[in-house]
Amino acid sequence: MLNETICQQSYFVQGCEDAESSEIRFRLCQELWDEIKTDTEVLQDELNRTILDSLLDFTRKCSSTRQNSDWTSQMRASEIPTAALMLGVNVPDHDMTFQSLSDMLKQSVSPHVASVQAKECGALKHLMKKVLERLMDTVVVVDDEDEEENVETSPRVHRSMHCSLGILCDWYTARTKKSPTGTPGKKRSSQVRDEQQQPPVVIIFKDLEAFNPRVLQDFILICSQYIDRLPLTFIFGIATSPSTIQHMLPHSVSSLLCIELFQSLSCTQHLATVIDKLILASRIHFKLNGKVMQVLIGVFLYHDFSVRNFIKGLQLALLEHFHSQPLSVLCCKKKQALFNVTQLSKPNLDRIRQLPSFKRYVEKQEAQEQVNLMTDDSHLKEVCQQLIKDLHKYHKNYYPILRCLHTLTSSLPRYPLGKQIRELYLICLAKNVWENEDYQSAMKLVKMLAKGEMVSLLQKCVEILQLSKSKKMKNALVQLEELLAKFKQLDTSIPSPIKNLQKKTDLFQLQKTLLEMNESRRAKRLSPFENLRNEALEFIDNLVKSHLSPPESQPLYEVCYYSSSATVRRHLNATPRTSIQAALSNPYYYLQNDSLKSEDGTVSNTAPDICIAYKLHLECGRLINLYDWLEAYSTVVSAAEGNDQDSENFGKVDEVKHARFIRAVSALEFLGFIKSTKQKTDHVARLTWGGC
Amino acid sequence: MGQPHQYSYPSIFIYGHRASGKSHVMHVLMKELELSHATVSCVECVSIALLFEQVLLSFFGCDAASLLPRSPSLSDFVRVYRQQCSQSPAKQTRYIVSAVEDNVTVILLSEIAWDKFRPNTGCFEPLLLHFPDYSKSELQQILSQNVHPSYSAGFYSAYINILLGVFYSVCRDLRELRHLAALNFSKFCEPLAEGKVKETDTHKLWKHIEPHLKKAMQTVYLREVSSLQWEQMQKEYDDVDLLHLFCLLKGLSAHTHVELPYYSKFLLIAAYLASYNPARTDKRFFLKHHGKIRKTNFLKKNEKTSNHLLGPKPFPLDRLLAIFYSVVDSRVAPTASIFSQISSLVTLQLLAQVSHDDQLDAPKYKCAVSLDFICAIARTVNFDIVKYLYDFL
């Protein structure tokens, strides 16, 4: 473990900007990443808790009903209890869920849990083998040719261990008899202990869709024959929809199962909680700027729906930030950051002076102060400390207000500021949110809210602000509570004009009052409620204006914000095809050899063979004559060798050129640009578009 | 079958539908005649060795089974069998329910007729025996045997009568019927327990249970609702609520909605279009200035039938991507994640790969989703798929 970190550290320090502080930065980066990692794990557990709990209940219930011996359960066909767990299409995330599921099952229900994946179970015997191995923790011999060597070496004890469920059955009865109360359920009530004597055998099929239906059918048929001796329970992990069960299994097989459906949290909700806990938290000082966020969220929504990949992207950004930005020493807890400011070296102080946000800050200062900042290092350090403090305060106020604004606007018709808080966050990161048109229209819509809604929304805002500890937020909370109290008073104090109206019995009087009401409406005299609502809105608007300015406006924001979206995109969105094409048509891009430089997209004739062959093949049609290609190639190569154009040997194909050509062509075939064709024996077919 | 010392008929083949009493009859017969036999289930024996081992195990115990070499052949089996026979005191005709040799009768039980099994090299024809399905009255007799201990036989057989009236048209499987009878019996007894009706008042009981059974046929029988859930619902709700509940409670097949990433949706749409539109019509759908081509102009003879009736056609990857790029409204770089989405669609069985696994050699796919499914997907991305389908022009 220690070695590993040292190794990582040396990697990190290598090629790192400003090597002096790199160790500190590496440590900070590690600490932050560990924090993020544990946070996500905790989050994952919490999110999965409800569904896992219901699954656990299900397995327990199944094992208990099985032991009843009344008339109905005798009459019933013995079905294998099956939980169909709907997990959504983000398959990479499932591993974590299954891991925690099987851990929890082992802890609280039964020690006998085996999970199998489709790719390891191509045939029935492999499936059988895996299940037995994982349940019994032994090596099971299968009659398989490719495992012949294995047998020679393995002890002869296992010889007779053919994999059949019968063996599993014997093993199970032996186990349950041997340790009747030895299972970890002792502390609980006696009823639970009864169950524990016959703990269910749980088999988890991680990816049901990928299983071969025949294998699955046979396996279920076999299992159903042993169900009276072996309390089996299945868990199916399903990525698409439960109807796949019916597609895969005929009625005769599915009638052997007692299927119950469990729906897990959708991945968008999962992402929302991750963003809420990791990104929108002042606790974690590392931030992403708008563009990087956009890239990460884009990858999630457009490509994979995988929260795990999102967090990997976050990790990448984290590493890149600490690696490439020397000033990231200041991206840590306040105390540490203030200390680190005092330790800043001369070049780093100069770097601070170069920061655009700091320059902007300096320009706003008076002339004398400007000179001081640019020349006096110790003064600069003091100012930096203040600025860092301000930055931390800014974050502390930013997120509560963001949440408040989101609660107010997230339920408006047509969602002008987005349904999810991440959309609002992106808007706020981009520019001053109050200058946004959508913000204006959202505020207009909020102005039309009815009283009940308004009060409940404000109540929610109060709850959000209560969580915050900063002074400004506490002030805001007090004001907001006052406003709320006023809203509540409205009910009791002001009788509506309609009520007065009912007292009038005189027709003339009635007419008069109606006219008055009409006039008052025309004059747009606001009711007390409307007044109060406007007041509340103004209050919110002021809060937004003072706290939700984009991070770019804060001096020294570069310390915390990672902004190179291009790097992240390049790393996460691999484009193999474009890079291969770039390498072939412009070898200088990768090789950085000056002789390969060319201006107008042509390939110089000194380029590697494959580039020349590629360039030549672009000029051909769908079918390429190999001999013509070879001729052209040899002409180009001869020119590169500096042979005299007039000499006899120019352009002649010798053996070396021939061999080089063949190698280039087969490389192109391997890369998928051409393939051999049966139409003409001396031709190859192009597989890419373009050309003539 | 003759006396124990006589040679017996080498093989008997018995066939009939599920739960028509084949195994039961054989077991009883073997027991009554006190014949030594071994029962082996062929589904379980994935290899021939496993089969041999099981047979030996049930005849002679585990000593014999361990004598078998690894990956044994038929002759190995016979050798061990002979050896064991000489040791075992009682030499009788052995009836193995399912394999070969030496005064041994093999009795094959199957749900499929013999014709399907006959190997093409020729073999000794077994004696064929057919177990016909039970008739309705037979079923009733058998089912009525399992009387609930606290109710009279007459009452129970009346219940079975009603049950068969509902289910006989769809299900004749004894096992399944017994299961259903057990599940619904408590409901049937409900009015009795409340004291509203007497045991003899069959008409009232019938009225009470009939809609309930019909509902059961649509849900539990098809395993849309698990039997555990069914029982729980019976306990918790009374009649009227129950029927309402079924409308709300979605069975397995009702959940067809699948959440997919944005580009996966478009890939799936593109795959659907590629599968159900003839390739020649792509120009008309995806080129801006396609001119006016009438449908009748490029109708060929076989295309007059709907493509949806013929099922999906395979298409190459190139065509899928070409359609994908013209269908998606924004510019998409051909990144690795686009390609990995195609293969993950294949693992999710929404697409099917038709040709072999070689990615270089222009792989071909088929779209494996229904029209309803794709319409639902297209609606979520505001794409009017019907406008792009050749069949609906």
PDB file of C-alpha atoms in Angstrom, chain A residues 65-261:
ATOM      1  CA  THR A  65     -42.762 -19.721   4.290  1.00  0.00           C
ATOM      2  CA  ARG A  66     -40.985 -22.686   2.881  1.00  0.00           C
ATOM      3  CA  GLN A  67     -40.722 -24.270   6.263  1.00  0.00           C
ATOM      4  CA  ASN A  68     -44.439 -24.047   6.957  1.00  0.00           C
ATOM      5  CA  SER A  69     -46.079 -27.386   6.511  1.00  0.00           C
ATOM      6  CA  ASP A  70     -49.787 -26.614   6.385  1.00  0.00           C
ATOM      7  CA  TRP A  71     -52.152 -27.806   3.747  1.00  0.00           C
ATOM      8  CA  THR A  72     -51.735 -24.979   1.251  1.00  0.00           C
ATOM      9  CA  SER A  73     -47.988 -25.049   1.153  1.00  0.00           C
ATOM     10  CA  GLN A  74     -48.093 -28.793   0.687  1.00  0.00           C
ATOM     11  CA  MET A  75     -50.468 -28.510  -2.205  1.00  0.00           C
ATOM     12  CA  ARG A  76     -48.585 -25.739  -3.878  1.00  0.00           C
ATOM     13  CA  ALA A  77     -46.174 -26.555  -6.569  1.00  0.00           C
ATOM     14  CA  SER A  78     -42.746 -25.871  -5.187  1.00  0.00           C
ATOM     15  CA  GLU A  79     -41.700 -22.653  -6.805  1.00  0.00           C
ATOM     16  CA  ILE A  80     -38.255 -21.191  -6.570  1.00  0.00           C
ATOM     17  CA  PRO A  81     -38.539 -17.749  -5.051  1.00  0.00           C
ATOM     18  CA  THR A  82     -37.040 -15.280  -7.480  1.00  0.00           C
ATOM     19  CA  ALA A  83     -36.363 -11.598  -7.133  1.00  0.00           C
ATOM     20  CA  ALA A  84     -36.192  -9.671 -10.364  1.00  0.00           C
ATOM     21  CA  LEU A  85     -34.013  -6.684  -9.626  1.00  0.00           C
ATOM     22  CA  MET A  86     -34.431  -3.861 -12.119  1.00  0.00           C
ATOM     23  CA  LEU A  87     -31.207  -1.943 -12.303  1.00  0.00           C
ATOM     24  CA  GLY A  88     -31.347   0.172 -15.420  1.00  0.00           C
ATOM     25  CA  VAL A  89     -29.050   0.125 -18.379  1.00  0.00           C
ATOM     26  CA  ASN A  90     -25.970   1.539 -16.685  1.00  0.00           C
ATOM     27  CA  VAL A  91     -24.346  -1.852 -16.429  1.00  0.00           C
ATOM     28  CA  PRO A  92     -20.922  -0.654 -15.161  1.00  0.00           C
ATOM     29  CA  ASP A  93     -22.574   0.607 -11.981  1.00  0.00           C
ATOM     30  CA  HIS A  94     -24.169  -2.721 -11.188  1.00  0.00           C
ATOM     31  CA  ASP A  95     -21.060  -4.349  -9.825  1.00  0.00           C
ATOM     32  CA  MET A  96     -21.039  -2.134  -6.776  1.00  0.00           C
ATOM     33  CA  THR A  97     -24.697  -2.804  -6.098  1.00  0.00           C
ATOM     34  CA  PHE A  98     -24.267  -6.538  -6.373  1.00  0.00           C
ATOM     35  CA  GLN A  99     -21.192  -6.439  -4.207  1.00  0.00           C
ATOM     36  CA  SER A 100     -22.988  -4.685  -1.396  1.00  0.00           C
ATOM     37  CA  LEU A 101     -26.032  -6.878  -1.895  1.00  0.00           C
ATOM     38  CA  SER A 102     -24.103 -10.098  -1.527  1.00  0.00           C
ATOM     39  CA  ASP A 103     -22.208  -8.701   1.443  1.00  0.00           C
ATOM     40  CA  MET A 104     -25.414  -7.790   3.182  1.00  0.00           C
ATOM     41  CA  LEU A 105     -26.978 -11.138   2.375  1.00  0.00           C
ATOM     42  CA  LYS A 106     -23.999 -12.934   3.784  1.00  0.00           C
ATOM     43  CA  GLN A 107     -24.141 -10.862   6.916  1.00  0.00           C
ATOM     44  CA  SER A 108     -27.768 -11.061   7.729  1.00  0.00           C
ATOM     45  CA  VAL A 109     -29.550 -13.829   5.869  1.00  0.00           C
ATOM     46  CA  SER A 110     -27.409 -16.672   4.779  1.00  0.00           C
ATOM     47  CA  PRO A 111     -23.758 -17.507   4.357  1.00  0.00           C
ATOM     48  CA  HIS A 112     -24.513 -19.310   1.121  1.00  0.00           C
ATOM     49  CA  VAL A 113     -24.445 -16.706  -1.598  1.00  0.00           C
ATOM     50  CA  ALA A 114     -23.058 -17.179  -5.081  1.00  0.00           C
ATOM     51  CA  SER A 115     -23.141 -14.690  -7.891  1.00  0.00           C
ATOM     52  CA  VAL A 116     -22.545 -15.606 -11.483  1.00  0.00           C
ATOM     53  CA  GLN A 117     -21.976 -13.606 -14.622  1.00  0.00           C
ATOM     54  CA  ALA A 118     -23.097 -14.566 -18.064  1.00  0.00           C
ATOM     55  CA  LYS A 119     -19.704 -14.479 -19.668  1.00  0.00           C
ATOM     56  CA  GLU A 120     -18.328 -17.207 -17.426  1.00  0.00           C
ATOM     57  CA  CYS A 121     -21.265 -19.531 -18.010  1.00  0.00           C
ATOM     58  CA  GLY A 122     -21.390 -20.389 -21.668  1.00  0.00           C
ATOM     59  CA  ALA A 123     -22.624 -23.909 -21.074  1.00  0.00           C
ATOM     60  CA  LEU A 124     -24.652 -25.558 -18.375  1.00  0.00           C
ATOM     61  CA  LYS A 125     -21.690 -27.355 -16.849  1.00  0.00           C
ATOM     62  CA  HIS A 126     -19.743 -24.139 -16.491  1.00  0.00           C
ATOM     63  CA  LEU A 127     -22.658 -22.475 -14.787  1.00  0.00           C
ATOM     64  CA  MET A 128     -22.990 -25.474 -12.488  1.00  0.00           C
ATOM     65  CA  LYS A 129     -19.302 -25.425 -11.767  1.00  0.00           C
ATOM     66  CA  LYS A 130     -19.219 -21.739 -10.896  1.00  0.00           C
ATOM     67  CA  VAL A 131     -22.229 -22.016  -8.629  1.00  0.00           C
ATOM     68  CA  LEU A 132     -20.789 -24.996  -6.796  1.00  0.00           C
ATOM     69  CA  GLU A 133     -17.354 -23.502  -6.489  1.00  0.00           C
ATOM     70  CA  ARG A 134     -18.613 -20.271  -5.058  1.00  0.00           C
ATOM     71  CA  LEU A 135     -20.984 -21.933  -2.640  1.00  0.00           C
ATOM     72  CA  MET A 136     -18.626 -24.612  -1.404  1.00  0.00           C
ATOM     73  CA  ASP A 137     -15.365 -22.748  -1.717  1.00  0.00           C
ATOM     74  CA  THR A 138     -13.657 -25.668  -3.421  1.00  0.00           C
ATOM     75  CA  VAL A 139     -12.353 -26.594  -6.790  1.00  0.00           C
ATOM     76  CA  VAL A 140     -14.805 -28.644  -8.747  1.00  0.00           C
ATOM     77  CA  VAL A 141     -13.717 -30.810 -11.586  1.00  0.00           C
ATOM     78  CA  VAL A 142     -15.637 -30.653 -14.805  1.00  0.00           C
ATOM     79  CA  ASP A 143     -15.278 -33.153 -17.558  1.00  0.00           C
ATOM     80  CA  ASP A 144     -13.642 -30.827 -19.889  1.00  0.00           C
ATOM     81  CA  GLU A 145     -10.792 -31.382 -22.253  1.00  0.00           C
ATOM     82  CA  ASP A 146      -9.116 -28.076 -21.627  1.00  0.00           C
ATOM     83  CA  GLU A 147      -8.789 -28.743 -17.935  1.00  0.00           C
ATOM     84  CA  GLU A 148      -6.914 -31.969 -18.330  1.00  0.00           C
ATOM     85  CA  GLU A 149      -3.661 -30.568 -16.995  1.00  0.00           C
ATOM     86  CA  ASN A 150      -5.422 -29.233 -13.991  1.00  0.00           C
ATOM     87  CA  VAL A 151      -6.402 -32.722 -12.985  1.00  0.00           C
ATOM     88  CA  GLU A 152      -2.903 -34.112 -12.980  1.00  0.00           C
ATOM     89  CA  THR A 153      -1.817 -31.602 -10.421  1.00  0.00           C
ATOM     90  CA  SER A 154      -4.890 -31.326  -8.256  1.00  0.00           C
ATOM     91  CA  PRO A 155      -5.188 -33.780  -5.369  1.00  0.00           C
ATOM     92  CA  ARG A 156      -7.167 -36.918  -5.997  1.00  0.00           C
ATOM     93  CA  VAL A 157      -9.627 -36.003  -3.300  1.00  0.00           C
ATOM     94  CA  HIS A 158     -11.556 -33.927  -5.788  1.00  0.00           C
ATOM     95  CA  ARG A 159     -11.647 -36.656  -8.336  1.00  0.00           C
ATOM     96  CA  SER A 160     -15.144 -37.790  -7.709  1.00  0.00           C
ATOM     97  CA  MET A 161     -16.426 -34.269  -7.332  1.00  0.00           C
ATOM     98  CA  HIS A 162     -18.517 -34.131 -10.418  1.00  0.00           C
ATOM     99  CA  CYS A 163     -20.593 -31.069 -10.474  1.00  0.00           C
ATOM    100  CA  SER A 164     -24.155 -31.881  -9.870  1.00  0.00           C
ATOM    101  CA  LEU A 165     -26.654 -30.327  -7.576  1.00  0.00           C
ATOM    102  CA  GLY A 166     -26.876 -33.636  -5.749  1.00  0.00           C
ATOM    103  CA  ILE A 167     -23.432 -33.039  -4.366  1.00  0.00           C
ATOM    104  CA  LEU A 168     -24.385 -29.552  -3.379  1.00  0.00           C
ATOM    105  CA  CYS A 169     -27.417 -30.995  -1.638  1.00  0.00           C
ATOM    106  CA  ASP A 170     -25.353 -33.458   0.380  1.00  0.00           C
ATOM    107  CA  TRP A 171     -22.924 -30.738   1.254  1.00  0.00           C
ATOM    108  CA  TYR A 172     -25.744 -28.494   2.354  1.00  0.00           C
ATOM    109  CA  THR A 173     -27.358 -31.049   4.626  1.00  0.00           C
ATOM    110  CA  ALA A 174     -23.967 -31.817   6.113  1.00  0.00           C
ATOM    111  CA  ARG A 175     -23.350 -28.161   6.746  1.00  0.00           C
ATOM    112  CA  THR A 176     -26.714 -27.455   8.314  1.00  0.00           C
ATOM    113  CA  LYS A 177     -26.535 -30.505  10.532  1.00  0.00           C
ATOM    114  CA  LYS A 178     -23.008 -29.882  11.647  1.00  0.00           C
ATOM    115  CA  SER A 179     -23.653 -26.374  12.841  1.00  0.00           C
ATOM    116  CA  PRO A 180     -27.301 -26.136  13.784  1.00  0.00           C
ATOM    117  CA  THR A 181     -26.839 -22.941  15.773  1.00  0.00           C
ATOM    118  CA  GLY A 182     -23.426 -21.982  14.618  1.00  0.00           C
ATOM    119  CA  THR A 183     -24.697 -19.496  12.082  1.00  0.00           C
ATOM    120  CA  PRO A 184     -24.421 -15.828  12.951  1.00  0.00           C
ATOM    121  CA  GLY A 185     -28.099 -15.365  13.723  1.00  0.00           C
ATOM    122  CA  LYS A 186     -27.873 -16.420  17.359  1.00  0.00           C
ATOM    123  CA  LYS A 187     -28.533 -13.123  18.997  1.00  0.00           C
ATOM    124  CA  ARG A 188     -31.932 -12.680  17.463  1.00  0.00           C
ATOM    125  CA  SER A 189     -35.314 -14.018  18.431  1.00  0.00           C
ATOM    126  CA  SER A 190     -35.995 -17.727  18.417  1.00  0.00           C
ATOM    127  CA  GLN A 191     -38.085 -17.492  15.292  1.00  0.00           C
ATOM    128  CA  VAL A 192     -35.201 -16.025  13.416  1.00  0.00           C
ATOM    129  CA  ARG A 193     -32.997 -18.773  14.669  1.00  0.00           C
ATOM    130  CA  ASP A 194     -35.352 -21.332  13.239  1.00  0.00           C
ATOM    131  CA  GLU A 195     -34.918 -19.766   9.869  1.00  0.00           C
ATOM    132  CA  GLN A 196     -31.228 -19.702  10.346  1.00  0.00           C
ATOM    133  CA  GLN A 197     -31.137 -23.428  10.679  1.00  0.00           C
ATOM    134  CA  GLN A 198     -32.172 -23.641   7.076  1.00  0.00           C
ATOM    135  CA  PRO A 199     -30.525 -20.597   5.562  1.00  0.00           C
ATOM    136  CA  PRO A 200     -31.472 -20.153   1.937  1.00  0.00           C
ATOM    137  CA  VAL A 201     -28.975 -20.711  -0.812  1.00  0.00           C
ATOM    138  CA  VAL A 202     -28.956 -17.535  -2.852  1.00  0.00           C
ATOM    139  CA  ILE A 203     -27.789 -17.497  -6.437  1.00  0.00           C
ATOM    140  CA  ILE A 204     -27.393 -14.108  -8.076  1.00  0.00           C
ATOM    141  CA  PHE A 205     -27.491 -13.861 -11.860  1.00  0.00           C
ATOM    142  CA  LYS A 206     -25.787 -10.562 -12.471  1.00  0.00           C
ATOM    143  CA  ASP A 207     -26.794  -9.928 -16.062  1.00  0.00           C
ATOM    144  CA  LEU A 208     -29.795 -11.948 -17.050  1.00  0.00           C
ATOM    145  CA  GLU A 209     -30.013 -10.603 -20.590  1.00  0.00           C
ATOM    146  CA  ALA A 210     -26.630 -11.916 -21.540  1.00  0.00           C
ATOM    147  CA  PHE A 211     -27.289 -15.485 -20.408  1.00  0.00           C
ATOM    148  CA  ASN A 212     -27.921 -18.141 -22.940  1.00  0.00           C
ATOM    149  CA  PRO A 213     -31.658 -18.892 -22.557  1.00  0.00           C
ATOM    150  CA  ARG A 214     -31.161 -22.649 -22.982  1.00  0.00           C
ATOM    151  CA  VAL A 215     -28.599 -22.800 -20.213  1.00  0.00           C
ATOM    152  CA  LEU A 216     -30.818 -20.832 -17.918  1.00  0.00           C
ATOM    153  CA  GLN A 217     -33.848 -22.979 -18.645  1.00  0.00           C
ATOM    154  CA  ASP A 218     -31.986 -26.201 -17.972  1.00  0.00           C
ATOM    155  CA  PHE A 219     -30.496 -24.829 -14.813  1.00  0.00           C
ATOM    156  CA  ILE A 220     -33.882 -23.769 -13.485  1.00  0.00           C
ATOM    157  CA  LEU A 221     -35.368 -27.156 -14.365  1.00  0.00           C
ATOM    158  CA  ILE A 222     -32.651 -28.953 -12.462  1.00  0.00           C
ATOM    159  CA  CYS A 223     -32.919 -26.637  -9.503  1.00  0.00           C
ATOM    160  CA  SER A 224     -36.649 -27.177  -9.293  1.00  0.00           C
ATOM    161  CA  GLN A 225     -36.051 -30.886  -8.805  1.00  0.00           C
ATOM    162  CA  TYR A 226     -33.961 -30.221  -5.747  1.00  0.00           C
ATOM    163  CA  ILE A 227     -36.060 -27.440  -4.278  1.00  0.00           C
ATOM    164  CA  ASP A 228     -37.556 -29.618  -1.549  1.00  0.00           C
ATOM    165  CA  ARG A 229     -34.132 -30.513  -0.236  1.00  0.00           C
ATOM    166  CA  LEU A 230     -32.267 -27.336  -1.023  1.00  0.00           C
ATOM    167  CA  PRO A 231     -33.852 -23.965  -0.201  1.00  0.00           C
ATOM    168  CA  LEU A 232     -32.769 -22.097  -3.297  1.00  0.00           C
ATOM    169  CA  THR A 233     -33.446 -18.433  -4.015  1.00  0.00           C
ATOM    170  CA  PHE A 234     -32.618 -16.653  -7.238  1.00  0.00           C
ATOM    171  CA  ILE A 235     -31.900 -13.024  -7.818  1.00  0.00           C
ATOM    172  CA  PHE A 236     -31.985 -11.835 -11.424  1.00  0.00           C
ATOM    173  CA  GLY A 237     -30.241  -8.611 -12.303  1.00  0.00           C
ATOM    174  CA  ILE A 238     -32.179  -7.116 -15.193  1.00  0.00           C
ATOM    175  CA  ALA A 239     -30.980  -4.128 -17.162  1.00  0.00           C
ATOM    176  CA  THR A 240     -33.898  -3.540 -19.506  1.00  0.00           C
ATOM    177  CA  SER A 241     -37.427  -4.557 -18.572  1.00  0.00           C
ATOM    178  CA  PRO A 242     -38.977  -7.459 -16.690  1.00  0.00           C
ATOM    179  CA  SER A 243     -40.598  -8.752 -19.826  1.00  0.00           C
ATOM    180  CA  THR A 244     -37.202 -10.149 -20.791  1.00  0.00           C
ATOM    181  CA  ILE A 245     -37.919 -12.971 -18.347  1.00  0.00           C
ATOM    182  CA  GLN A 246     -40.908 -13.921 -20.416  1.00  0.00           C
ATOM    183  CA  HIS A 247     -38.919 -13.595 -23.607  1.00  0.00           C
ATOM    184  CA  MET A 248     -36.226 -15.887 -22.322  1.00  0.00           C
ATOM    185  CA  LEU A 249     -38.166 -18.543 -20.462  1.00  0.00           C
ATOM    186  CA  PRO A 250     -41.108 -20.566 -21.734  1.00  0.00           C
ATOM    187  CA  HIS A 251     -44.140 -20.926 -19.519  1.00  0.00           C
ATOM    188  CA  SER A 252     -43.185 -24.390 -18.410  1.00  0.00           C
ATOM    189  CA  VAL A 253     -40.010 -22.965 -16.902  1.00  0.00           C
ATOM    190  CA  SER A 254     -41.275 -19.643 -15.644  1.00  0.00           C
ATOM    191  CA  SER A 255     -44.053 -21.468 -13.833  1.00  0.00           C
ATOM    192  CA  LEU A 256     -41.362 -22.920 -11.619  1.00  0.00           C
ATOM    193  CA  LEU A 257     -40.443 -19.468 -10.406  1.00  0.00           C
ATOM    194  CA  CYS A 258     -42.188 -17.222  -7.953  1.00  0.00           C
ATOM    195  CA  ILE A 259     -41.063 -13.880  -9.287  1.00  0.00           C
ATOM    196  CA  GLU A 260     -41.245 -10.642  -7.401  1.00  0.00           C
ATOM    197  CA  LEU A 261     -40.168  -7.337  -8.865  1.00  0.00           C
TER     198      LEU A 261
END
